[in-house]
CSV table of C-alpha atoms in Angstrom, one decimal:
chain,number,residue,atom,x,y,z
A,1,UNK,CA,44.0,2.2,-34.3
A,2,UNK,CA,41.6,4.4,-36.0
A,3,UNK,CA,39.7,7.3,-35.0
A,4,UNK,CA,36.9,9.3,-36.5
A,5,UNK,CA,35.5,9.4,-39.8
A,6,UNK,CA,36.2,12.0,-42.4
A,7,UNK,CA,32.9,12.6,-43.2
A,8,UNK,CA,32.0,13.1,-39.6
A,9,UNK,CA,34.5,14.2,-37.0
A,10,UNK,CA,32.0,13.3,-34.0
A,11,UNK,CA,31.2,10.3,-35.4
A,12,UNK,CA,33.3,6.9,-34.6
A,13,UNK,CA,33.6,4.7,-37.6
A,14,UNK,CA,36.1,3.0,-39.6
A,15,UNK,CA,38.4,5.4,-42.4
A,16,UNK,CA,38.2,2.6,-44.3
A,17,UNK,CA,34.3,1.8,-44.2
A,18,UNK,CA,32.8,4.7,-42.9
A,19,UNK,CA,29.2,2.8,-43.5
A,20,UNK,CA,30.2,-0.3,-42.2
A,21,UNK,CA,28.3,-1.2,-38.1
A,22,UNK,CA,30.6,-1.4,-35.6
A,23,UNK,CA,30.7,-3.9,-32.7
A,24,UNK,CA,31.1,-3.6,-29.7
A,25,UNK,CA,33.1,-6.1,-27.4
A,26,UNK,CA,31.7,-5.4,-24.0
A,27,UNK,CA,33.9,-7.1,-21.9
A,28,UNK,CA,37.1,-5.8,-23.3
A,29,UNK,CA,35.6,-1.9,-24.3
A,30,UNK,CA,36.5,-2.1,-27.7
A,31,UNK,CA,34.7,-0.9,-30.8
A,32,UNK,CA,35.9,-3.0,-34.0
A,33,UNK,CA,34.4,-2.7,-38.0
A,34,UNK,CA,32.9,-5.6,-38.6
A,35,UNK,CA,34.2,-5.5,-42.3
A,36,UNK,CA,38.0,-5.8,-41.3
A,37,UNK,CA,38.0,-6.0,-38.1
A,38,UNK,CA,40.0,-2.7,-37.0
A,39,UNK,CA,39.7,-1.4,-33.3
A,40,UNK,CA,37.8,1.7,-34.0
A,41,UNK,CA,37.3,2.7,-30.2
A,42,UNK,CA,38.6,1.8,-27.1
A,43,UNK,CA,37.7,2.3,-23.4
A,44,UNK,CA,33.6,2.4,-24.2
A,45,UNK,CA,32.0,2.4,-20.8
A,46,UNK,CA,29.6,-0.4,-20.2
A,47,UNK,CA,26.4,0.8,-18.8
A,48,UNK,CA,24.5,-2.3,-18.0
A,49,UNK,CA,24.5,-3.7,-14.3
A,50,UNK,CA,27.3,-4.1,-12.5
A,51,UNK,CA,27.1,-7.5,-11.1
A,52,UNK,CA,24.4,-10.3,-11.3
A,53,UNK,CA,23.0,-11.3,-7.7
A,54,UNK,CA,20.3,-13.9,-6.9
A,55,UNK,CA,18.7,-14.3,-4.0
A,56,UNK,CA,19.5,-18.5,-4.0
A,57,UNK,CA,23.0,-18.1,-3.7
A,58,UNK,CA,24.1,-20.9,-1.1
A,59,UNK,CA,27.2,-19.5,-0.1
A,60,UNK,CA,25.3,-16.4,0.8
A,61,UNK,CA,28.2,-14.0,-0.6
A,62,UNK,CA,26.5,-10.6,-2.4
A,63,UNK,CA,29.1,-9.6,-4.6
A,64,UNK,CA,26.7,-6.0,-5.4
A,65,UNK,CA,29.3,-2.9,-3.9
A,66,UNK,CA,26.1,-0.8,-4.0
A,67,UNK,CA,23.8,-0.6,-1.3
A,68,UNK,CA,19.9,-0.3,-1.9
A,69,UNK,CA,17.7,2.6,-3.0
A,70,UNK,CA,17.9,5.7,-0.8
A,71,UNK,CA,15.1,6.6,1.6
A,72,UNK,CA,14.8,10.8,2.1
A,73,UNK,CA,12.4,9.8,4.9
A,74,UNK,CA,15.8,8.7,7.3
A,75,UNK,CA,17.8,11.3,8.5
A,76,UNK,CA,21.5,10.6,6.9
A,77,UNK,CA,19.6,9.8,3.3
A,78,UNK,CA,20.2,5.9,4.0
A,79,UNK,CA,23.6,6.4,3.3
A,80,UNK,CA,25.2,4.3,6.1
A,81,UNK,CA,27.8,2.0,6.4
A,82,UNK,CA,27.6,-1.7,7.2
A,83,UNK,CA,30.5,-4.0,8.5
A,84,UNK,CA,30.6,-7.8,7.7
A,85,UNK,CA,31.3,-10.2,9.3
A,86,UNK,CA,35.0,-11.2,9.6
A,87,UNK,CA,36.6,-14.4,9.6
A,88,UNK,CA,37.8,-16.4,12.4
A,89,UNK,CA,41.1,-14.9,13.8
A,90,UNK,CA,40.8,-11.5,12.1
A,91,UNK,CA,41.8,-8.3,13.5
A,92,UNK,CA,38.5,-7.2,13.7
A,93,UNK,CA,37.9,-8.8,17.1
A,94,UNK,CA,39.5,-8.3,20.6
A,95,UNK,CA,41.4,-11.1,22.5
A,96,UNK,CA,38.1,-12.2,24.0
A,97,UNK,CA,36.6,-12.9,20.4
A,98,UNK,CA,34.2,-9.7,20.9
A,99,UNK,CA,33.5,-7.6,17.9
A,100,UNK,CA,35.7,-4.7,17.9
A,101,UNK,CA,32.8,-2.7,15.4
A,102,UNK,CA,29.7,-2.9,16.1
A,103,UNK,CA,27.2,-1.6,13.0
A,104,UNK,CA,24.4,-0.2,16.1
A,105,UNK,CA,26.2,2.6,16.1
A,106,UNK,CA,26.2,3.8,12.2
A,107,UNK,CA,22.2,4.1,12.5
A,108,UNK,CA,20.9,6.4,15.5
A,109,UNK,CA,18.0,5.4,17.5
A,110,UNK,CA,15.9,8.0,15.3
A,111,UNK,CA,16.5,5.9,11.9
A,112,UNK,CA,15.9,2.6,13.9
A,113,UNK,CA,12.7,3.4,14.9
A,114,UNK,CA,11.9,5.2,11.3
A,115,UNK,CA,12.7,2.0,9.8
A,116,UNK,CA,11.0,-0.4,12.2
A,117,UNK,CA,7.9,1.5,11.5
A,118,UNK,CA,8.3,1.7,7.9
A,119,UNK,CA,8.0,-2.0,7.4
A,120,UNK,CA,5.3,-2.3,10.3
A,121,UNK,CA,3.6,-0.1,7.7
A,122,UNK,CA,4.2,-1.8,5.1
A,123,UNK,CA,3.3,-5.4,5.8
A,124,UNK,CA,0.4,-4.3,7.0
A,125,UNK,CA,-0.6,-3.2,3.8
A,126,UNK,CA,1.0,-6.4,2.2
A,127,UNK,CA,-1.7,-8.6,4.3
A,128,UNK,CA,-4.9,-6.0,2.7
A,129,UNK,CA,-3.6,-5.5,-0.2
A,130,UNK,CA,-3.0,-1.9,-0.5
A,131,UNK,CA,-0.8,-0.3,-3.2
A,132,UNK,CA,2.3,1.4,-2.8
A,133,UNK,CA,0.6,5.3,-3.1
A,134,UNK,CA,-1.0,4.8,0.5
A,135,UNK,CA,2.0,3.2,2.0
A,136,UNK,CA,4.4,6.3,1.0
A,137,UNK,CA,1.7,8.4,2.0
A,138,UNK,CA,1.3,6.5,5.6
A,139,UNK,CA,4.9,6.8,5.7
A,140,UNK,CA,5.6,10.4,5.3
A,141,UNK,CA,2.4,10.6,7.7
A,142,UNK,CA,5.0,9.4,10.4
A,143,UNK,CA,7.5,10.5,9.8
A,144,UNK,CA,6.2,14.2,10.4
A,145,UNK,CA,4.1,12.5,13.8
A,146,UNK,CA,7.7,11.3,14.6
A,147,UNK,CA,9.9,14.3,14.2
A,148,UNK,CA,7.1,16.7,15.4
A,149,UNK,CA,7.0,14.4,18.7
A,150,UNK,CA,4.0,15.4,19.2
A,151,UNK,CA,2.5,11.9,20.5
A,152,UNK,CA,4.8,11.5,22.7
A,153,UNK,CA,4.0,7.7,25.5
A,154,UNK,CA,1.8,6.7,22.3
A,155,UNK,CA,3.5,3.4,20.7
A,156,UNK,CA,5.4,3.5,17.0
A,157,UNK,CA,2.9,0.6,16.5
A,158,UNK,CA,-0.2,2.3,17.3
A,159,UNK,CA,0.9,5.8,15.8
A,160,UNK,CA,1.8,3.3,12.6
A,161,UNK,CA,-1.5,2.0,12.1
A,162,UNK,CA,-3.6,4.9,12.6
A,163,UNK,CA,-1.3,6.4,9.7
A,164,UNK,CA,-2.2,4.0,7.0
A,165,UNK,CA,-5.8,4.2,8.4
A,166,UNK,CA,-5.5,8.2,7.8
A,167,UNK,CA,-3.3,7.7,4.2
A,168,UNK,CA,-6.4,5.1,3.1
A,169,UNK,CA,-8.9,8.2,3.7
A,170,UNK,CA,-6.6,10.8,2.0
A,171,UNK,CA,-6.4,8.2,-1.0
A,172,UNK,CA,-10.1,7.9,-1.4
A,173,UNK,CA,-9.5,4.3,-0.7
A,174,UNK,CA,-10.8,4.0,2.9
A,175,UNK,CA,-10.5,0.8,5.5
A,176,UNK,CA,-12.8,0.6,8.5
A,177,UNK,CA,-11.2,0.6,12.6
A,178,UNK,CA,-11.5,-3.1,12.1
A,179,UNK,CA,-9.6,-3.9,9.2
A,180,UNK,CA,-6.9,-2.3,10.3
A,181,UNK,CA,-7.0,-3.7,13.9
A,182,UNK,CA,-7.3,-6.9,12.0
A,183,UNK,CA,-3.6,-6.8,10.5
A,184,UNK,CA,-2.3,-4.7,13.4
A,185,UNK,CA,-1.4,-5.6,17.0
A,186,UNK,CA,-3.2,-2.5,18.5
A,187,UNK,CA,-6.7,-2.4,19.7
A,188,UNK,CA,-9.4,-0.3,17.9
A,189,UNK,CA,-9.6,2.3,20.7
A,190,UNK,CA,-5.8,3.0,20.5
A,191,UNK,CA,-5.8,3.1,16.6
A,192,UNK,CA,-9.2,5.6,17.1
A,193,UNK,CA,-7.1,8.0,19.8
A,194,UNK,CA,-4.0,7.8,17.3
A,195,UNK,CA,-6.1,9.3,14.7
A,196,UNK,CA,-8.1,11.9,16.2
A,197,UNK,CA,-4.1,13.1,17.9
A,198,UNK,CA,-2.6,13.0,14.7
A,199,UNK,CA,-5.2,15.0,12.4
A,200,UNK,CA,-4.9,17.4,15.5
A,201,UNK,CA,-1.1,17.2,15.3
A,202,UNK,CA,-0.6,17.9,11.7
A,203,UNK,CA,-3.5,20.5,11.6
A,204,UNK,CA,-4.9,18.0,8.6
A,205,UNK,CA,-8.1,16.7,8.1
A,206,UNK,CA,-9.6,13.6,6.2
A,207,UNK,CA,-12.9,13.6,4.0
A,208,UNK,CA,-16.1,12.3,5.6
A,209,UNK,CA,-16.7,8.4,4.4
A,210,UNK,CA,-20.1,8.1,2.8
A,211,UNK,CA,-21.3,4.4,2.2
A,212,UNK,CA,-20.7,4.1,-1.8
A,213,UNK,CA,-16.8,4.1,-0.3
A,214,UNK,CA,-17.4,0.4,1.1
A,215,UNK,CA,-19.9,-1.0,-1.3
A,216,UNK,CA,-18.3,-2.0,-4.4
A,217,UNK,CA,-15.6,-3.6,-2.4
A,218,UNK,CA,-18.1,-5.3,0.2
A,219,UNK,CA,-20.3,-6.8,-2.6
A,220,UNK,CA,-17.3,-8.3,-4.4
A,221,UNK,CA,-16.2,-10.0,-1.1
A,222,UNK,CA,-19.8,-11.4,-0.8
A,223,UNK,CA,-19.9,-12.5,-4.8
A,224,UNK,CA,-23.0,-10.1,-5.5
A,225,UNK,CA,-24.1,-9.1,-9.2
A,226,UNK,CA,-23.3,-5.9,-10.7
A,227,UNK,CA,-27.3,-5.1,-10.4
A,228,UNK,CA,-27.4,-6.4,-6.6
A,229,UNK,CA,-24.2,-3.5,-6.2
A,230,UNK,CA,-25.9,-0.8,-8.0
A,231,UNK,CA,-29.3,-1.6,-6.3
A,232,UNK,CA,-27.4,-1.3,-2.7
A,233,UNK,CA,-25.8,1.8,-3.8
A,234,UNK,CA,-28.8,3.4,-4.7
A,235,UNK,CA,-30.7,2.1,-1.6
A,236,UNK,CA,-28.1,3.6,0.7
A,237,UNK,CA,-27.8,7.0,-1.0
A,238,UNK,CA,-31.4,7.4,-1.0
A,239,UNK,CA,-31.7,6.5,2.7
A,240,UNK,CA,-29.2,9.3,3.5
A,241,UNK,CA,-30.7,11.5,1.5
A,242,UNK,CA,-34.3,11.1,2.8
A,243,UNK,CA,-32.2,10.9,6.2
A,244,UNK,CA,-34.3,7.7,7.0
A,245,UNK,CA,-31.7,6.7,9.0
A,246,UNK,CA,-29.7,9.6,11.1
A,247,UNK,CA,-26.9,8.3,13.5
A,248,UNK,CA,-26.0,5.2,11.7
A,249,UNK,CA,-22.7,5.0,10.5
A,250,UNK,CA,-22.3,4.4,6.6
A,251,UNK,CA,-20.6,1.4,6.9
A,252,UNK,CA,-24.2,0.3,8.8
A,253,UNK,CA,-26.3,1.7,6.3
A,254,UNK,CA,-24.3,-0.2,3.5
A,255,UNK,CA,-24.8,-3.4,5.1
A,256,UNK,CA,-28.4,-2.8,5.7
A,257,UNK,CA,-28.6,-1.5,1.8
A,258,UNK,CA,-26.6,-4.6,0.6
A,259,UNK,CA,-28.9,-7.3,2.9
A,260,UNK,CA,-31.6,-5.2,1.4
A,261,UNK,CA,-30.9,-5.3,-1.8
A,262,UNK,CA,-29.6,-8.8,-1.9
A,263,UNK,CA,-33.2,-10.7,-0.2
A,264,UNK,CA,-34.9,-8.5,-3.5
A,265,UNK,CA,-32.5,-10.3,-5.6
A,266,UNK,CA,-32.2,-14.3,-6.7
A,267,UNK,CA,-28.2,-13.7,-4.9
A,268,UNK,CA,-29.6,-13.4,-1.2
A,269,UNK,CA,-27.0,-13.7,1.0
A,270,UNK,CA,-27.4,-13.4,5.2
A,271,UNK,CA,-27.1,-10.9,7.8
A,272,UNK,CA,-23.9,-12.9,9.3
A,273,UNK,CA,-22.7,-13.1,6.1
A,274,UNK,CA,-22.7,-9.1,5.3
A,275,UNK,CA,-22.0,-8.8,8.9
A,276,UNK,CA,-18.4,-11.0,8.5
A,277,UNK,CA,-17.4,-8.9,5.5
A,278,UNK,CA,-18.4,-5.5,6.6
A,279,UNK,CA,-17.4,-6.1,10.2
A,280,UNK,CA,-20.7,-5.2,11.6
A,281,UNK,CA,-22.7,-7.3,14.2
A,282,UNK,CA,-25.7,-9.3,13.0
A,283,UNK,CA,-27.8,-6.6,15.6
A,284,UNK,CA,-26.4,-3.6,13.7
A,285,UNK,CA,-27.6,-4.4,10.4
A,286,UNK,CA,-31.0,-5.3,11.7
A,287,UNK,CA,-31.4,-1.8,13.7
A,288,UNK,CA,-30.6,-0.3,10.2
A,289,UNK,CA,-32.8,-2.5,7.8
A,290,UNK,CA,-35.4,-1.7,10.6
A,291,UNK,CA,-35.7,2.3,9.3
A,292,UNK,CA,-35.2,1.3,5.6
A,293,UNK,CA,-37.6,-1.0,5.7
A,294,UNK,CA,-41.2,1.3,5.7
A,295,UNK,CA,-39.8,3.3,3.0
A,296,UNK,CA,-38.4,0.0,0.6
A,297,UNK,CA,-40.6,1.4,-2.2
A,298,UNK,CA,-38.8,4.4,-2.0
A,299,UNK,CA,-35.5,3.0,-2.2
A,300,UNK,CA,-35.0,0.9,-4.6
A,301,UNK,CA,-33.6,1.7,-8.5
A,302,UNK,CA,-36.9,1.8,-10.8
A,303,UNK,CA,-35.2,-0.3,-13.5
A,304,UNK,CA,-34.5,-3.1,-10.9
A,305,UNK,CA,-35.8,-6.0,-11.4
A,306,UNK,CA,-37.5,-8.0,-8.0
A,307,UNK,CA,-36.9,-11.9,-7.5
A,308,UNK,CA,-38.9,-11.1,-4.7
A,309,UNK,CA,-41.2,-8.5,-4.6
A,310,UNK,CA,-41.1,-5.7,-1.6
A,311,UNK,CA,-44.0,-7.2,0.3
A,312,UNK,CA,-42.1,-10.5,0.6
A,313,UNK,CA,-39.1,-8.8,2.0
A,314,UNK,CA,-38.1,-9.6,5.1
A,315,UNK,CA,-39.8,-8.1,8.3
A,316,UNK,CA,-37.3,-7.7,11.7
């Protein structure tokens, strides 16, 4: 067997052709010259995967000795142990057939209750659609709220929601009370205490929505034109700004601006309509659209162009 080259002492290569590629045989660690076939290297260290596992397997045996990705958000790193299940007979059960180990005990009630949060958290973002940036961010949000124990008689699952309601704000990504109510199991009122005990908690604060938050996502929902969007848009800011309408909430105001902005437009769409994708009632909208109304001329973009003109609008 050969060893380096004598042009190049920390290079591996044949002495008899230095130039010549080398192969490498993988399964037995071997380097050979692939002009005459001499074992230049032995013992090279594969670096590719260990094992190959798929999920279809029928006999349901994971031959991976690795366990899965550490979490710094558990207390012991993840790093636990877990015992299989032995076979019929074995030494790891008592005379009554009882399991002498149980794997409760290698995860504290602290972890359990981390990770049963965790993926709370996380398919409720699965069933909106939100990326992975807000659920690591809603995570770490409880994981302070949980070792803090500062909401202590509150539920994991209500604590849980108003976290991912608080990372969507931090994200500049914000979901109303209701969406989140819709893919959780607590009731808006809960999620709304959770929230205002948490920023308290933490001493942390979330920026102010303002209605261009909602209204790109609320006129793709409802199918609306790029110039239907920017025509809401425009409505709504101007409305603030004017403060036609004080005490409405901006999610309110964008629905109005939307309904508005949609009835001026060939792509009209109703008040239940807007009201089913905003999560608004029907009554809402119209107590809005009410104080935009007068001032329509006021509102709208001067480059847009009317299907129907402002005197044809509707009147509530």
């Amino acid at each position: 067997m050969a060893s380096s080259s004598r042009y190049d002492t920390n290079k591996v290569c044949c002495n008899s052709h230095p130039d010549a590629p080398l192969i490498e045989d993988y399964r037995a660690g071997d380097q050979i010259c692939s002009e005459c076939g001499l074992v230049v290297g032995d013992r090279v260290i594969d670096v590719g995967s260990e094992w190959r596992t798929f999920s279809n397997e029928k006999n349901g045996v994971d031959p991976s000795r690795v366990g899965g990705p550490e979490n710094p958000l558990l207390g012991g790193s993840d790093l636990t142990t877990i015992i299989g299940p032995g076979r019929a007979g074995d030494s790891s059960f008592d005379n009554f057939g009882v399991s002498k180990y149980q794997n409760r005990r290698t995860m504290n009630s602290s972890d359990r209750a981390l990770i049963n949060a965790f993926k709370e958290i996380n398919a409720m973002a699965d069933r909106i659609n939100l990326p992975r940036t807000i659920v690591d961010r809603a995570n770490n949000l409880f994981k302070q709220v949980h070792d803090g124990r500062n909401l202590k008689g509150r539920s994991n699952d209500a604590i849980a929601s108003a976290c991912l309601y608080i990372a969507c704000r931090q994200e500049g990504v914000p979901r109303t009370f209701k969406e989140i109510c819709a893919v959780s199991k607590i009731s808006k009122r809960e999620i709304g205490r959770c929230f205002k005990l948490i920023l308290k908690a933490l001493e942390t604060s979330v920026d102010l929505i303002t209605t261009g938050d909602f209204m790109s996502r609320f006129c793709s929902n409802l199918c609306l034109p790029n110039m239907v969007q920017r025509a809401a848009t425009h409505i709504a800011r101007r409305a603030v700004e004017l403060d036609i309408v004080p005490g409405r909430s901006p999610i309110s105001v964008a629905a109005a601006a939307i309904y508005m902005a949609s009835q001026a437009s060939e792509d009209k769409r109703s008040q239940k309509e807007i009201g089913d994708i905003a999560g608004v009632a029907d009554v809402t909208i119209r107590q809005s659209y009410k104080l935009m109304y007068p001032h329509a001329v006021h509102l709208f973009p001067q480059d847009f162009k009317f299907a129907t003109p402002i005197e044809q609008l509707p009147q509530m």
